[in-house]
Coordinates of C-alpha atoms in Angstrom, one line a residue:
Chain A
M422 CA 0.0 0.0 0.2
I423 CA 2.6 2.6 1.1
Q424 CA 4.8 1.2 -1.7
A425 CA 2.3 1.6 -4.1
I426 CA 1.6 5.4 -3.1
A427 CA 5.3 6.1 -2.9
F428 CA 5.7 4.3 -6.4
Y429 CA 2.9 6.7 -7.9
L430 CA 4.2 9.7 -6.2
F431 CA 7.9 9.2 -7.6
A432 CA 6.7 8.1 -11.0
F433 CA 4.4 11.4 -11.3
V434 CA 6.8 13.7 -10.1
V435 CA 9.6 12.0 -12.5
I436 CA 7.1 12.7 -15.6
A437 CA 5.9 16.0 -14.3
S438 CA 9.6 17.4 -13.8
A439 CA 10.6 15.9 -17.2
V440 CA 7.8 17.9 -18.9
M441 CA 8.8 21.1 -16.8
V442 CA 12.4 20.5 -18.2
I443 CA 11.2 21.3 -21.5
F444 CA 8.5 23.7 -20.9
S445 CA 10.1 26.1 -18.4
R446 CA 11.5 29.3 -19.9
N447 CA 14.5 29.8 -18.0
P448 CA 17.3 27.2 -18.6
V449 CA 18.4 27.2 -15.0
H450 CA 14.9 26.2 -14.1
S451 CA 15.2 23.5 -16.5
V452 CA 18.3 22.2 -15.2
L453 CA 16.7 22.3 -11.6
W454 CA 13.6 20.4 -12.8
L455 CA 16.1 17.8 -14.5
I456 CA 17.6 17.4 -10.9
L457 CA 14.3 16.7 -9.4
A458 CA 13.5 14.1 -12.3
F459 CA 17.0 12.5 -11.2
F460 CA 16.2 12.4 -7.7
N461 CA 12.7 10.8 -8.0
A462 CA 14.1 8.1 -10.4
A463 CA 16.5 7.3 -7.7
G464 CA 13.4 7.0 -5.5
L465 CA 12.0 4.5 -8.0
M466 CA 15.0 2.4 -8.1
L467 CA 15.0 2.3 -4.2
I468 CA 11.2 1.1 -4.4
A469 CA 12.5 -1.5 -7.0
G470 CA 14.9 -2.9 -4.6
A471 CA 18.0 -1.6 -6.3
E472 CA 19.4 0.7 -3.5
F473 CA 23.0 0.6 -4.9
I474 CA 21.8 1.8 -8.3
A475 CA 19.7 4.5 -6.5
M476 CA 22.4 5.9 -4.5
L477 CA 24.8 6.0 -7.6
L478 CA 22.2 7.9 -9.6
V479 CA 22.1 10.5 -6.8
I480 CA 25.9 10.8 -6.3
V481 CA 26.8 10.6 -10.0
Y482 CA 24.0 12.5 -11.6
V483 CA 22.7 14.8 -9.0
G484 CA 26.1 15.4 -7.2
A485 CA 28.4 15.7 -10.1
V486 CA 26.9 15.9 -13.6
A487 CA 24.0 18.1 -12.9
V488 CA 26.2 20.5 -10.9
L489 CA 28.3 21.0 -14.0
F490 CA 25.3 21.4 -16.0
L491 CA 24.0 24.1 -13.7
F492 CA 27.7 25.6 -13.5
V493 CA 27.6 25.9 -17.3
V494 CA 24.1 27.2 -17.8
M495 CA 24.4 29.9 -14.9
M496 CA 27.3 31.0 -16.6
L497 CA 26.2 31.4 -20.2
N498 CA 24.1 34.5 -20.9
I499 CA 21.5 32.9 -23.1
D500 CA 19.3 35.2 -25.2
F501 CA 15.9 33.7 -25.4
A502 CA 14.7 35.8 -28.3
E503 CA 17.5 34.7 -30.4
L504 CA 16.7 31.1 -29.4
R505 CA 13.2 31.4 -30.6
A506 CA 14.2 33.0 -33.9
G507 CA 15.5 30.0 -35.4
V508 CA 12.3 27.7 -34.4
A509 CA 10.8 27.8 -37.9
R510 CA 14.0 26.7 -39.5
Y511 CA 14.7 23.8 -37.2
A512 CA 10.9 22.6 -36.9
A513 CA 11.1 20.0 -39.6
V514 CA 14.0 18.3 -38.1
G515 CA 12.7 18.3 -34.7
L516 CA 9.3 17.0 -35.7
A517 CA 11.1 14.2 -37.6
L518 CA 13.2 13.4 -34.3
A519 CA 10.0 13.6 -32.2
V520 CA 8.1 11.1 -34.4
A521 CA 10.9 8.9 -34.4
L522 CA 11.2 9.0 -30.6
V523 CA 7.3 8.5 -30.0
A524 CA 7.4 5.5 -32.5
E525 CA 10.3 4.0 -30.4
I526 CA 8.5 4.5 -27.2
I527 CA 5.3 3.1 -28.4
I528 CA 7.3 -0.2 -29.8
A529 CA 9.0 -0.6 -26.6
V530 CA 5.7 -0.1 -24.7
S531 CA 3.9 -2.6 -26.9
A532 CA 6.7 -5.1 -26.4
W533 CA 6.1 -5.0 -22.6
K534 CA 6.4 -8.6 -21.5
V535 CA 7.9 -8.3 -18.0
G536 CA 4.8 -8.1 -16.0
G537 CA 4.2 -5.8 -13.1
I538 CA 7.2 -5.2 -11.2
E539 CA 7.1 -6.5 -7.5
L540 CA 7.5 -3.5 -5.7
G541 CA 10.2 -3.8 -2.8
R542 CA 11.5 -6.9 -4.4
R543 CA 14.6 -7.9 -6.2
I544 CA 14.0 -8.8 -10.0
A545 CA 17.3 -10.4 -10.3
A546 CA 17.7 -13.9 -8.9
T547 CA 20.3 -13.4 -6.3
D548 CA 20.2 -14.8 -2.9
E549 CA 18.3 -12.2 -0.6
S550 CA 20.9 -12.6 2.1
I551 CA 23.6 -10.9 -0.3
P552 CA 23.6 -7.4 0.0
N553 CA 22.8 -5.3 -3.5
I554 CA 26.4 -4.0 -3.7
E555 CA 27.8 -7.2 -3.5
A556 CA 25.4 -9.1 -5.9
V557 CA 26.3 -6.3 -8.6
G558 CA 30.0 -6.6 -7.9
R559 CA 29.8 -10.5 -8.3
L560 CA 28.2 -10.0 -11.6
L561 CA 30.5 -7.1 -12.9
Y562 CA 33.6 -8.8 -12.0
S563 CA 33.0 -12.1 -13.2
R564 CA 30.5 -12.4 -16.2
Y565 CA 30.9 -8.8 -17.4
L566 CA 34.4 -8.4 -16.5
F567 CA 35.6 -7.5 -19.9
A568 CA 32.7 -5.2 -20.7
F569 CA 33.4 -3.3 -17.6
E570 CA 36.9 -2.8 -18.1
A571 CA 36.3 -1.9 -21.6
A572 CA 34.1 0.8 -20.4
G573 CA 36.8 2.0 -17.8
L574 CA 39.3 2.3 -20.6
I575 CA 37.0 4.0 -22.9
L576 CA 36.2 6.5 -20.1
L577 CA 40.1 6.9 -19.4
V578 CA 40.6 7.8 -23.1
A579 CA 37.9 10.2 -23.3
M580 CA 39.3 12.0 -20.1
I581 CA 42.8 12.0 -21.5
G582 CA 41.4 13.2 -25.0
A583 CA 39.4 16.1 -23.4
I584 CA 42.5 17.0 -21.7
V585 CA 44.7 17.3 -24.5
L586 CA 42.3 19.1 -26.6
T587 CA 41.8 21.7 -23.9
Y588 CA 45.4 21.7 -22.7
R589 CA 47.1 25.0 -24.0
H590 CA 50.7 25.6 -23.2
R591 CA 51.3 29.4 -23.1
A592 CA 54.5 31.1 -23.4
G593 CA 55.4 33.8 -20.9
V594 CA 53.4 32.7 -18.0
K595 CA 55.1 32.4 -14.8
P596 CA 53.5 29.7 -12.7
Q597 CA 54.2 29.0 -8.9
N598 CA 56.9 26.6 -8.4
I599 CA 56.0 25.2 -5.1
S600 CA 59.1 23.1 -4.6
A601 CA 61.5 25.8 -5.4
Q602 CA 59.7 28.0 -2.9
I603 CA 59.7 25.5 -0.2
N604 CA 63.4 24.5 -0.9
R605 CA 64.7 28.3 -0.9
R606 CA 66.9 28.9 2.2
S607 CA 67.6 32.4 3.7
K608 CA 71.2 32.0 2.9
D609 CA 70.6 32.0 -0.8
A610 CA 68.5 34.9 -0.8
V611 CA 69.3 37.1 2.2
R612 CA 72.9 38.9 2.9
M613 CA 73.6 40.9 5.9
V614 CA 75.8 43.7 4.7
D615 CA 77.4 46.8 6.6
A616 CA 76.8 49.5 4.1
P617 CA 79.6 52.0 4.4
V618 CA 78.2 55.7 4.5
G619 CA 78.1 57.4 1.2
K620 CA 79.1 54.5 -0.9
G621 CA 76.1 52.1 -0.8
V622 CA 76.2 48.3 -1.6
E623 CA 77.4 46.7 -4.7
L624 CA 74.6 44.0 -5.6
Chain B
M301 CA 10.7 1.4 19.9
T302 CA 8.4 -0.2 17.2
S303 CA 7.8 -3.1 19.3
W304 CA 7.0 -1.1 22.4
F305 CA 4.0 0.6 20.3
T306 CA 2.9 -2.6 18.9
A307 CA 2.9 -3.9 22.4
L308 CA 0.2 -1.1 23.2
G309 CA -2.0 -2.7 20.6
L310 CA -1.3 -0.2 17.5
P311 CA -1.2 -2.2 14.0
F312 CA 2.5 -2.5 12.9
G313 CA 2.4 0.2 10.2
W314 CA 1.1 2.9 12.7
A315 CA 3.6 1.7 15.5
W316 CA 6.4 2.1 12.9
F317 CA 5.3 5.3 11.8
I318 CA 4.9 6.9 15.1
A319 CA 8.4 5.2 16.5
T320 CA 10.1 6.5 13.5
I321 CA 8.7 10.1 13.8
I322 CA 9.8 10.1 17.7
D323 CA 13.2 8.9 16.6
I324 CA 13.7 11.7 13.9
L325 CA 12.7 14.1 16.7
L326 CA 15.1 12.4 19.2
I327 CA 17.9 13.0 16.8
A328 CA 16.8 16.5 15.2
L329 CA 16.1 18.4 18.5
P330 CA 19.1 17.6 20.3
L331 CA 21.0 18.2 17.3
M332 CA 19.6 21.8 17.0
L333 CA 20.5 22.2 20.7
A334 CA 24.0 20.9 20.0
V335 CA 24.4 23.4 17.1
A336 CA 23.6 26.2 19.7
M337 CA 26.0 25.1 22.1
I338 CA 28.8 24.4 19.6
I339 CA 28.5 27.8 18.0
Y340 CA 29.1 29.1 21.5
A341 CA 32.0 26.7 22.0
D342 CA 33.5 27.8 18.7
R343 CA 33.5 31.4 19.7
K344 CA 34.8 30.5 23.1
I345 CA 37.7 28.6 21.6
W346 CA 38.7 31.3 19.4
A347 CA 38.4 33.8 21.9
A348 CA 40.7 31.7 24.3
M349 CA 43.2 31.3 21.4
A350 CA 43.1 35.0 20.6
L351 CA 43.4 35.9 24.4
R352 CA 40.1 37.4 24.4
K353 CA 37.2 36.5 26.6
G354 CA 34.6 35.6 24.0
P355 CA 30.7 35.7 24.8
N356 CA 30.3 36.3 28.5
V357 CA 27.2 38.5 28.8
V358 CA 24.0 36.7 28.3
G359 CA 23.5 33.9 30.8
P360 CA 26.4 32.3 33.2
F361 CA 29.5 32.3 31.2
G362 CA 27.7 33.5 28.2
L363 CA 26.1 30.3 27.7
L364 CA 22.9 31.6 26.4
Q365 CA 24.6 33.8 23.7
S366 CA 23.7 31.6 21.0
F367 CA 19.9 31.5 22.1
A368 CA 19.9 35.4 22.2
D369 CA 21.3 35.4 18.7
G370 CA 18.7 33.1 17.4
L371 CA 15.9 35.1 19.1
K372 CA 17.3 38.4 17.6
V373 CA 17.5 36.8 14.2
F374 CA 13.9 35.4 14.4
L375 CA 12.7 39.1 15.2
Q376 CA 14.3 40.5 12.1
E377 CA 12.5 41.3 9.0
T378 CA 13.2 38.9 6.0
I379 CA 14.5 41.1 3.1
I380 CA 14.1 39.5 -0.4
P381 CA 16.1 41.6 -2.9
A382 CA 13.8 43.1 -5.9
A383 CA 16.1 41.4 -8.5
A384 CA 16.3 38.1 -7.1
N385 CA 14.5 35.0 -8.0
K386 CA 12.2 34.7 -5.1
G387 CA 11.2 31.1 -5.2
L388 CA 14.9 29.8 -5.5
F389 CA 16.2 32.6 -3.1
L390 CA 14.0 31.1 -0.3
L391 CA 14.4 27.3 -1.4
A392 CA 18.4 27.7 -1.2
P393 CA 18.6 28.0 2.6
I394 CA 15.9 25.1 3.0
I395 CA 18.1 22.9 0.8
T396 CA 21.3 23.6 3.0
F397 CA 19.5 23.0 6.2
T398 CA 17.6 19.9 5.1
V399 CA 20.6 18.3 3.7
A400 CA 22.5 18.9 6.8
L401 CA 19.8 17.0 8.9
I402 CA 18.9 14.0 6.7
V403 CA 22.6 12.5 6.6
W404 CA 22.0 11.9 10.4
A405 CA 19.6 9.2 9.7
V406 CA 22.1 6.6 9.1
V407 CA 24.8 7.7 11.9
P408 CA 25.0 5.0 14.5
F409 CA 25.0 6.6 17.7
Q410 CA 25.6 3.2 19.8
A411 CA 25.7 -0.4 19.0
G412 CA 22.3 -0.8 16.9
W413 CA 21.2 2.8 17.5
A414 CA 20.8 4.3 14.1
L415 CA 17.4 5.6 12.5
A416 CA 18.0 3.7 9.3
N417 CA 20.5 0.6 9.4
I418 CA 20.8 0.4 5.6
N419 CA 23.3 -1.5 3.7
V420 CA 24.5 1.3 1.6
G421 CA 24.9 3.7 4.5
L422 CA 28.1 5.2 3.4
L423 CA 26.8 5.7 -0.1
Y424 CA 23.7 7.5 1.3
V425 CA 26.1 9.8 3.3
L426 CA 28.0 10.8 0.0
A427 CA 24.9 11.1 -1.9
A428 CA 23.3 13.4 0.7
S429 CA 26.4 15.5 1.1
S430 CA 26.7 15.8 -2.6
L431 CA 23.4 17.6 -2.5
G432 CA 24.9 20.1 -0.1
V433 CA 26.4 22.2 -3.1
Y434 CA 23.0 22.9 -4.4
G435 CA 22.0 25.3 -1.5
I436 CA 25.0 27.4 -2.1
I437 CA 24.9 27.5 -6.0
L438 CA 21.1 28.4 -5.8
A439 CA 21.6 31.0 -3.4
G440 CA 24.5 32.5 -5.4
W441 CA 22.5 32.8 -8.6
A442 CA 19.1 33.4 -7.2
S443 CA 20.7 36.5 -5.2
N444 CA 21.2 37.9 -8.5
S445 CA 24.3 39.7 -7.4
K446 CA 27.9 39.7 -7.8
Y447 CA 29.5 38.7 -4.8
P448 CA 27.1 35.8 -4.3
F449 CA 27.5 34.3 -7.7
Y450 CA 31.4 34.4 -7.4
S451 CA 31.1 32.7 -4.0
A452 CA 28.7 30.0 -5.7
I453 CA 31.1 29.3 -8.5
R454 CA 33.8 28.8 -5.9
A455 CA 31.7 26.7 -3.8
A456 CA 30.6 24.6 -6.7
A457 CA 34.2 23.8 -7.9
Q458 CA 35.7 23.5 -4.4
M459 CA 33.1 20.8 -3.3
V460 CA 33.0 18.7 -6.4
S461 CA 36.9 18.8 -6.1
Y462 CA 37.1 17.7 -2.6
E463 CA 34.2 15.0 -2.8
V464 CA 36.4 13.3 -5.7
S465 CA 39.3 12.8 -2.9
I466 CA 36.8 11.9 -0.2
G467 CA 35.3 9.3 -2.5
F468 CA 38.7 7.6 -2.8
V469 CA 39.7 7.9 0.8
L470 CA 36.3 6.1 1.7
I471 CA 37.0 3.4 -0.8
A472 CA 40.1 2.8 0.6
M473 CA 38.5 2.5 3.9
V474 CA 35.5 0.6 2.8
L475 CA 37.9 -2.2 1.2
W476 CA 39.3 -2.9 4.6
A477 CA 35.8 -2.7 6.4
G478 CA 34.4 -5.0 3.8
T479 CA 30.9 -3.2 4.2
F480 CA 29.1 0.1 3.5
N481 CA 27.0 -0.2 6.6
L482 CA 28.4 2.5 9.0
G483 CA 27.4 0.0 12.0
G484 CA 29.3 -2.6 10.3
I485 CA 32.2 -0.4 9.9
V486 CA 32.4 0.7 13.4
E487 CA 32.0 -2.9 14.6
G488 CA 35.0 -3.8 12.1
Q489 CA 37.1 -1.5 14.2
K490 CA 37.1 -3.4 17.5
G491 CA 40.6 -4.4 18.5
H492 CA 41.6 -3.7 15.0
I493 CA 45.1 -2.8 16.1
L494 CA 46.8 -5.6 17.9
G495 CA 43.6 -6.3 19.6
I496 CA 44.1 -3.2 21.6
F497 CA 43.1 0.0 19.7
N498 CA 39.6 0.4 18.4
A499 CA 40.4 2.5 15.3
Y500 CA 41.2 2.2 11.6
G501 CA 43.1 5.5 11.7
L502 CA 45.9 4.0 13.7
N503 CA 46.4 1.4 10.8
P504 CA 49.6 2.4 9.0
L505 CA 47.9 2.0 5.6
L506 CA 44.8 3.9 6.7
F507 CA 46.3 6.8 8.7
P508 CA 47.2 9.0 5.7
M509 CA 43.7 8.4 4.5
A510 CA 42.4 9.5 7.9
V511 CA 44.4 12.8 7.8
V512 CA 43.3 13.4 4.1
F513 CA 39.7 12.9 5.1
F514 CA 40.1 15.4 8.1
I515 CA 41.5 18.0 5.9
S516 CA 38.9 17.3 3.1
S517 CA 36.1 17.6 5.4
L518 CA 37.5 21.1 6.4
A519 CA 37.2 21.8 2.7
E520 CA 33.7 20.1 2.3
T521 CA 32.3 22.3 5.2
Q522 CA 34.0 25.4 3.9
R523 CA 35.8 25.7 7.3
A524 CA 38.9 27.8 7.4
P525 CA 41.6 27.5 5.8
F526 CA 39.2 26.7 3.0
D527 CA 36.4 29.2 3.6
L528 CA 36.9 31.0 0.2
T529 CA 33.3 30.9 -0.4
E530 CA 32.7 33.4 2.4
A531 CA 36.0 35.2 2.3
E532 CA 35.0 38.4 3.9
S533 CA 37.8 40.4 2.5
E534 CA 37.1 39.4 -1.2
L535 CA 33.3 38.5 -1.3
V536 CA 31.6 40.5 1.4
A537 CA 29.9 37.5 3.0
G538 CA 29.8 35.3 0.0
Y539 CA 26.6 33.5 -1.0
Q540 CA 25.0 34.7 2.4
T541 CA 25.5 38.4 1.5
E542 CA 21.8 39.1 0.3
Y543 CA 20.3 36.9 3.0
S544 CA 18.9 38.2 6.4
S545 CA 16.7 37.0 9.4
M546 CA 15.7 33.3 9.3
A547 CA 17.1 32.3 5.9
F548 CA 20.5 33.4 7.1
A549 CA 19.7 31.8 10.5
L550 CA 19.0 28.4 8.3
Y551 CA 22.3 28.9 6.8
W552 CA 24.3 29.2 9.9
L553 CA 22.3 26.1 11.6
G554 CA 22.9 24.1 8.4
E555 CA 26.6 24.9 8.3
Y556 CA 27.1 24.1 11.8
A557 CA 25.0 21.0 11.6
N558 CA 27.3 19.8 8.7
V559 CA 30.4 20.7 10.7
I560 CA 29.3 18.5 13.4
L561 CA 28.1 15.9 10.9
M562 CA 31.8 15.8 9.5
C563 CA 33.5 15.5 12.8
T564 CA 31.2 12.5 13.5
L565 CA 32.0 10.8 10.3
N566 CA 35.6 11.3 11.3
A567 CA 35.1 9.7 14.5
T568 CA 33.0 6.8 13.0
L569 CA 34.8 5.9 10.0
F570 CA 38.3 6.1 11.2
W571 CA 38.5 6.5 14.9
G572 CA 36.1 3.8 16.3
G573 CA 32.8 5.8 16.6
Y574 CA 30.9 4.8 19.6
L575 CA 33.5 2.1 20.6
P576 CA 36.0 3.1 23.3
P577 CA 39.4 4.1 22.1
I578 CA 40.9 0.9 23.9
D579 CA 39.5 -2.6 23.6
W580 CA 39.5 -3.1 27.4
A581 CA 36.3 -4.6 29.2
P582 CA 35.9 -1.9 31.9
L583 CA 35.6 0.8 29.3
Y584 CA 32.4 -0.7 27.8
Y585 CA 30.5 0.2 30.8
V586 CA 30.7 3.7 29.7
P587 CA 27.7 4.0 27.2
G588 CA 28.8 4.2 23.5
I589 CA 27.1 7.4 22.8
L590 CA 29.3 9.3 25.4
W591 CA 32.4 8.0 23.5
L592 CA 31.1 9.0 20.3
F593 CA 30.2 12.6 21.9
A594 CA 33.8 12.7 23.2
K595 CA 35.2 12.0 19.7
I596 CA 33.0 14.4 18.0
L597 CA 34.0 17.1 20.7
F598 CA 37.6 16.4 20.1
F599 CA 37.2 16.7 16.3
F600 CA 35.2 19.8 16.8
F601 CA 38.0 21.4 18.7
C602 CA 40.4 20.5 16.1
F603 CA 38.2 22.3 13.6
S604 CA 38.0 25.5 15.6
W605 CA 41.7 25.2 16.4
V606 CA 42.6 25.1 12.7
K607 CA 40.2 28.1 12.3
A608 CA 41.8 30.1 14.9
T609 CA 45.5 29.6 13.7
V610 CA 45.5 28.9 10.0
P611 CA 45.5 31.9 7.4
R612 CA 43.0 31.2 4.3
Y613 CA 44.4 29.6 1.2
R614 CA 44.5 31.1 -2.2
Y615 CA 42.1 29.8 -4.6
D616 CA 44.8 28.2 -7.0
Q617 CA 46.4 26.7 -3.9
L618 CA 43.2 25.1 -2.8
M619 CA 42.6 23.4 -6.2
R620 CA 46.2 22.3 -6.3
L621 CA 45.9 20.6 -2.8
G622 CA 42.7 18.9 -4.1
W623 CA 43.8 17.7 -7.4
K624 CA 47.3 17.4 -7.5
V625 CA 47.9 16.3 -3.9
F626 CA 45.1 14.6 -2.5
L627 CA 43.8 12.9 -5.6
P628 CA 47.0 11.0 -6.5
L629 CA 47.8 10.2 -3.0
S630 CA 44.3 8.9 -2.1
L631 CA 44.2 6.9 -5.4
F632 CA 47.7 5.5 -4.7
F633 CA 46.5 4.4 -1.4
V634 CA 43.5 2.8 -2.7
F635 CA 46.1 0.7 -4.9
L636 CA 47.9 0.1 -1.8
V637 CA 45.3 -1.0 0.4
S638 CA 43.5 -3.3 -2.2
G639 CA 47.0 -4.9 -3.0
Y640 CA 47.7 -5.5 0.5
L641 CA 44.2 -7.0 1.2
M642 CA 44.6 -9.2 -2.1
L643 CA 47.9 -10.5 -0.6
T644 CA 46.9 -11.2 2.8
R645 CA 43.2 -12.0 2.9
V646 CA 42.6 -13.6 -0.7
G647 CA 45.9 -15.2 -1.6
I648 CA 47.2 -15.4 -5.1

């Protein structure tokens, strides 16, 4: 009963906030609605008994990805009038994409054979005594080991690629050299002199 | 407590509901009191380190100072800037305050005393604390003012950076503990060092991680020397600049609740939590919650100590420490710890 209420609440909020992502006029509001959608999707995962995925969804998407979205959108100065000006030009492409997506959704939903998800129970056939994380870990590091490591490798390549593409070596910049600063001793830098009157000091 | 209510004749659902509400109040209300007292303690510690007296007028030894401040703030007018985004402007402090409270659900106060004893406890802590940044970003953006916005950008970069190294530190610790459950982590520390000391922090492989975690928790709560988000010499009051009255008070409460939480996590994850420091039977007669409080207060004293003595970092130094020092170090220790565990526990 409570699980059903929670399920419909989360599901309703996910769909409503997803709709608001598209319809809100302010892009920052859009990102915030998106965050709400992520958050409630995590709630749905919890109800389905996948607490590990739920927590990862919040940590990765809400805690890191959406922060970067927000970061970028907040700093961009988006001109709404200019954005709307192009609507007529892109309408045909957009419409085609929308039709394709709707068709995919219809096909996916009509192929629904899974049956109702039993709320609060795990679907995957693992022993109930094994915690969720352990079950995921066992699968990832045995059956899907190569796929998992390949995914890691691809991400690493993408990360290095991003660094290579954005790194600029600028000449004439004097960065702080921390080890040189720490290793500098007073005898290298300071000299005590008795300056004779009227003559000064040779440097 | 649920069983006590079912014994009164309530159906299980209602008994659970009422018991949980009472448990939440039992955590949240003392926490608010603790925040008030800890603000007072903070000011007294700084004062003592600067050879001043600190608050000493309201009540005996100035003990009621925080409550007087709270009353003053409560009676002030809430001013919302005309150019601000009103809804988000008011939502931001509420997010900060709520996030500071919800993490306490998984903290074990004594053996078996946690509101929610869940398997993914530590992940829940990470998830909830990663939400904390929104309170600050939203405040900065919704204020529609320069200084809060700079502060919000700084805060976002700072918290995301340090969460990365905190994540690796916790992975090293979890590898050793073998569980994400906070109660399980505490129990795993029992007699961990030669059967004498109850702490992961004294383990030579984990001690550096405990230090990194302590420093990262200073950065995560934006305490000195990492308080660049509210650096008064550069940013007026940072993201709080446009806030007044209760909205401002919510930031204060949330900030200090977060500080206490980080002290608790330091104590729980690396220094034995509710266990006495030494695994010696007579010490177990002292209730575990008192040991936990003692450890929290010790770490809080360290937080204040740092704030009173260390100058503020420059922003590039902050980023350098997070990305070029802590991240490689914690990554290295993840490898070291997992390698050691492979060698000793699993065999080759």
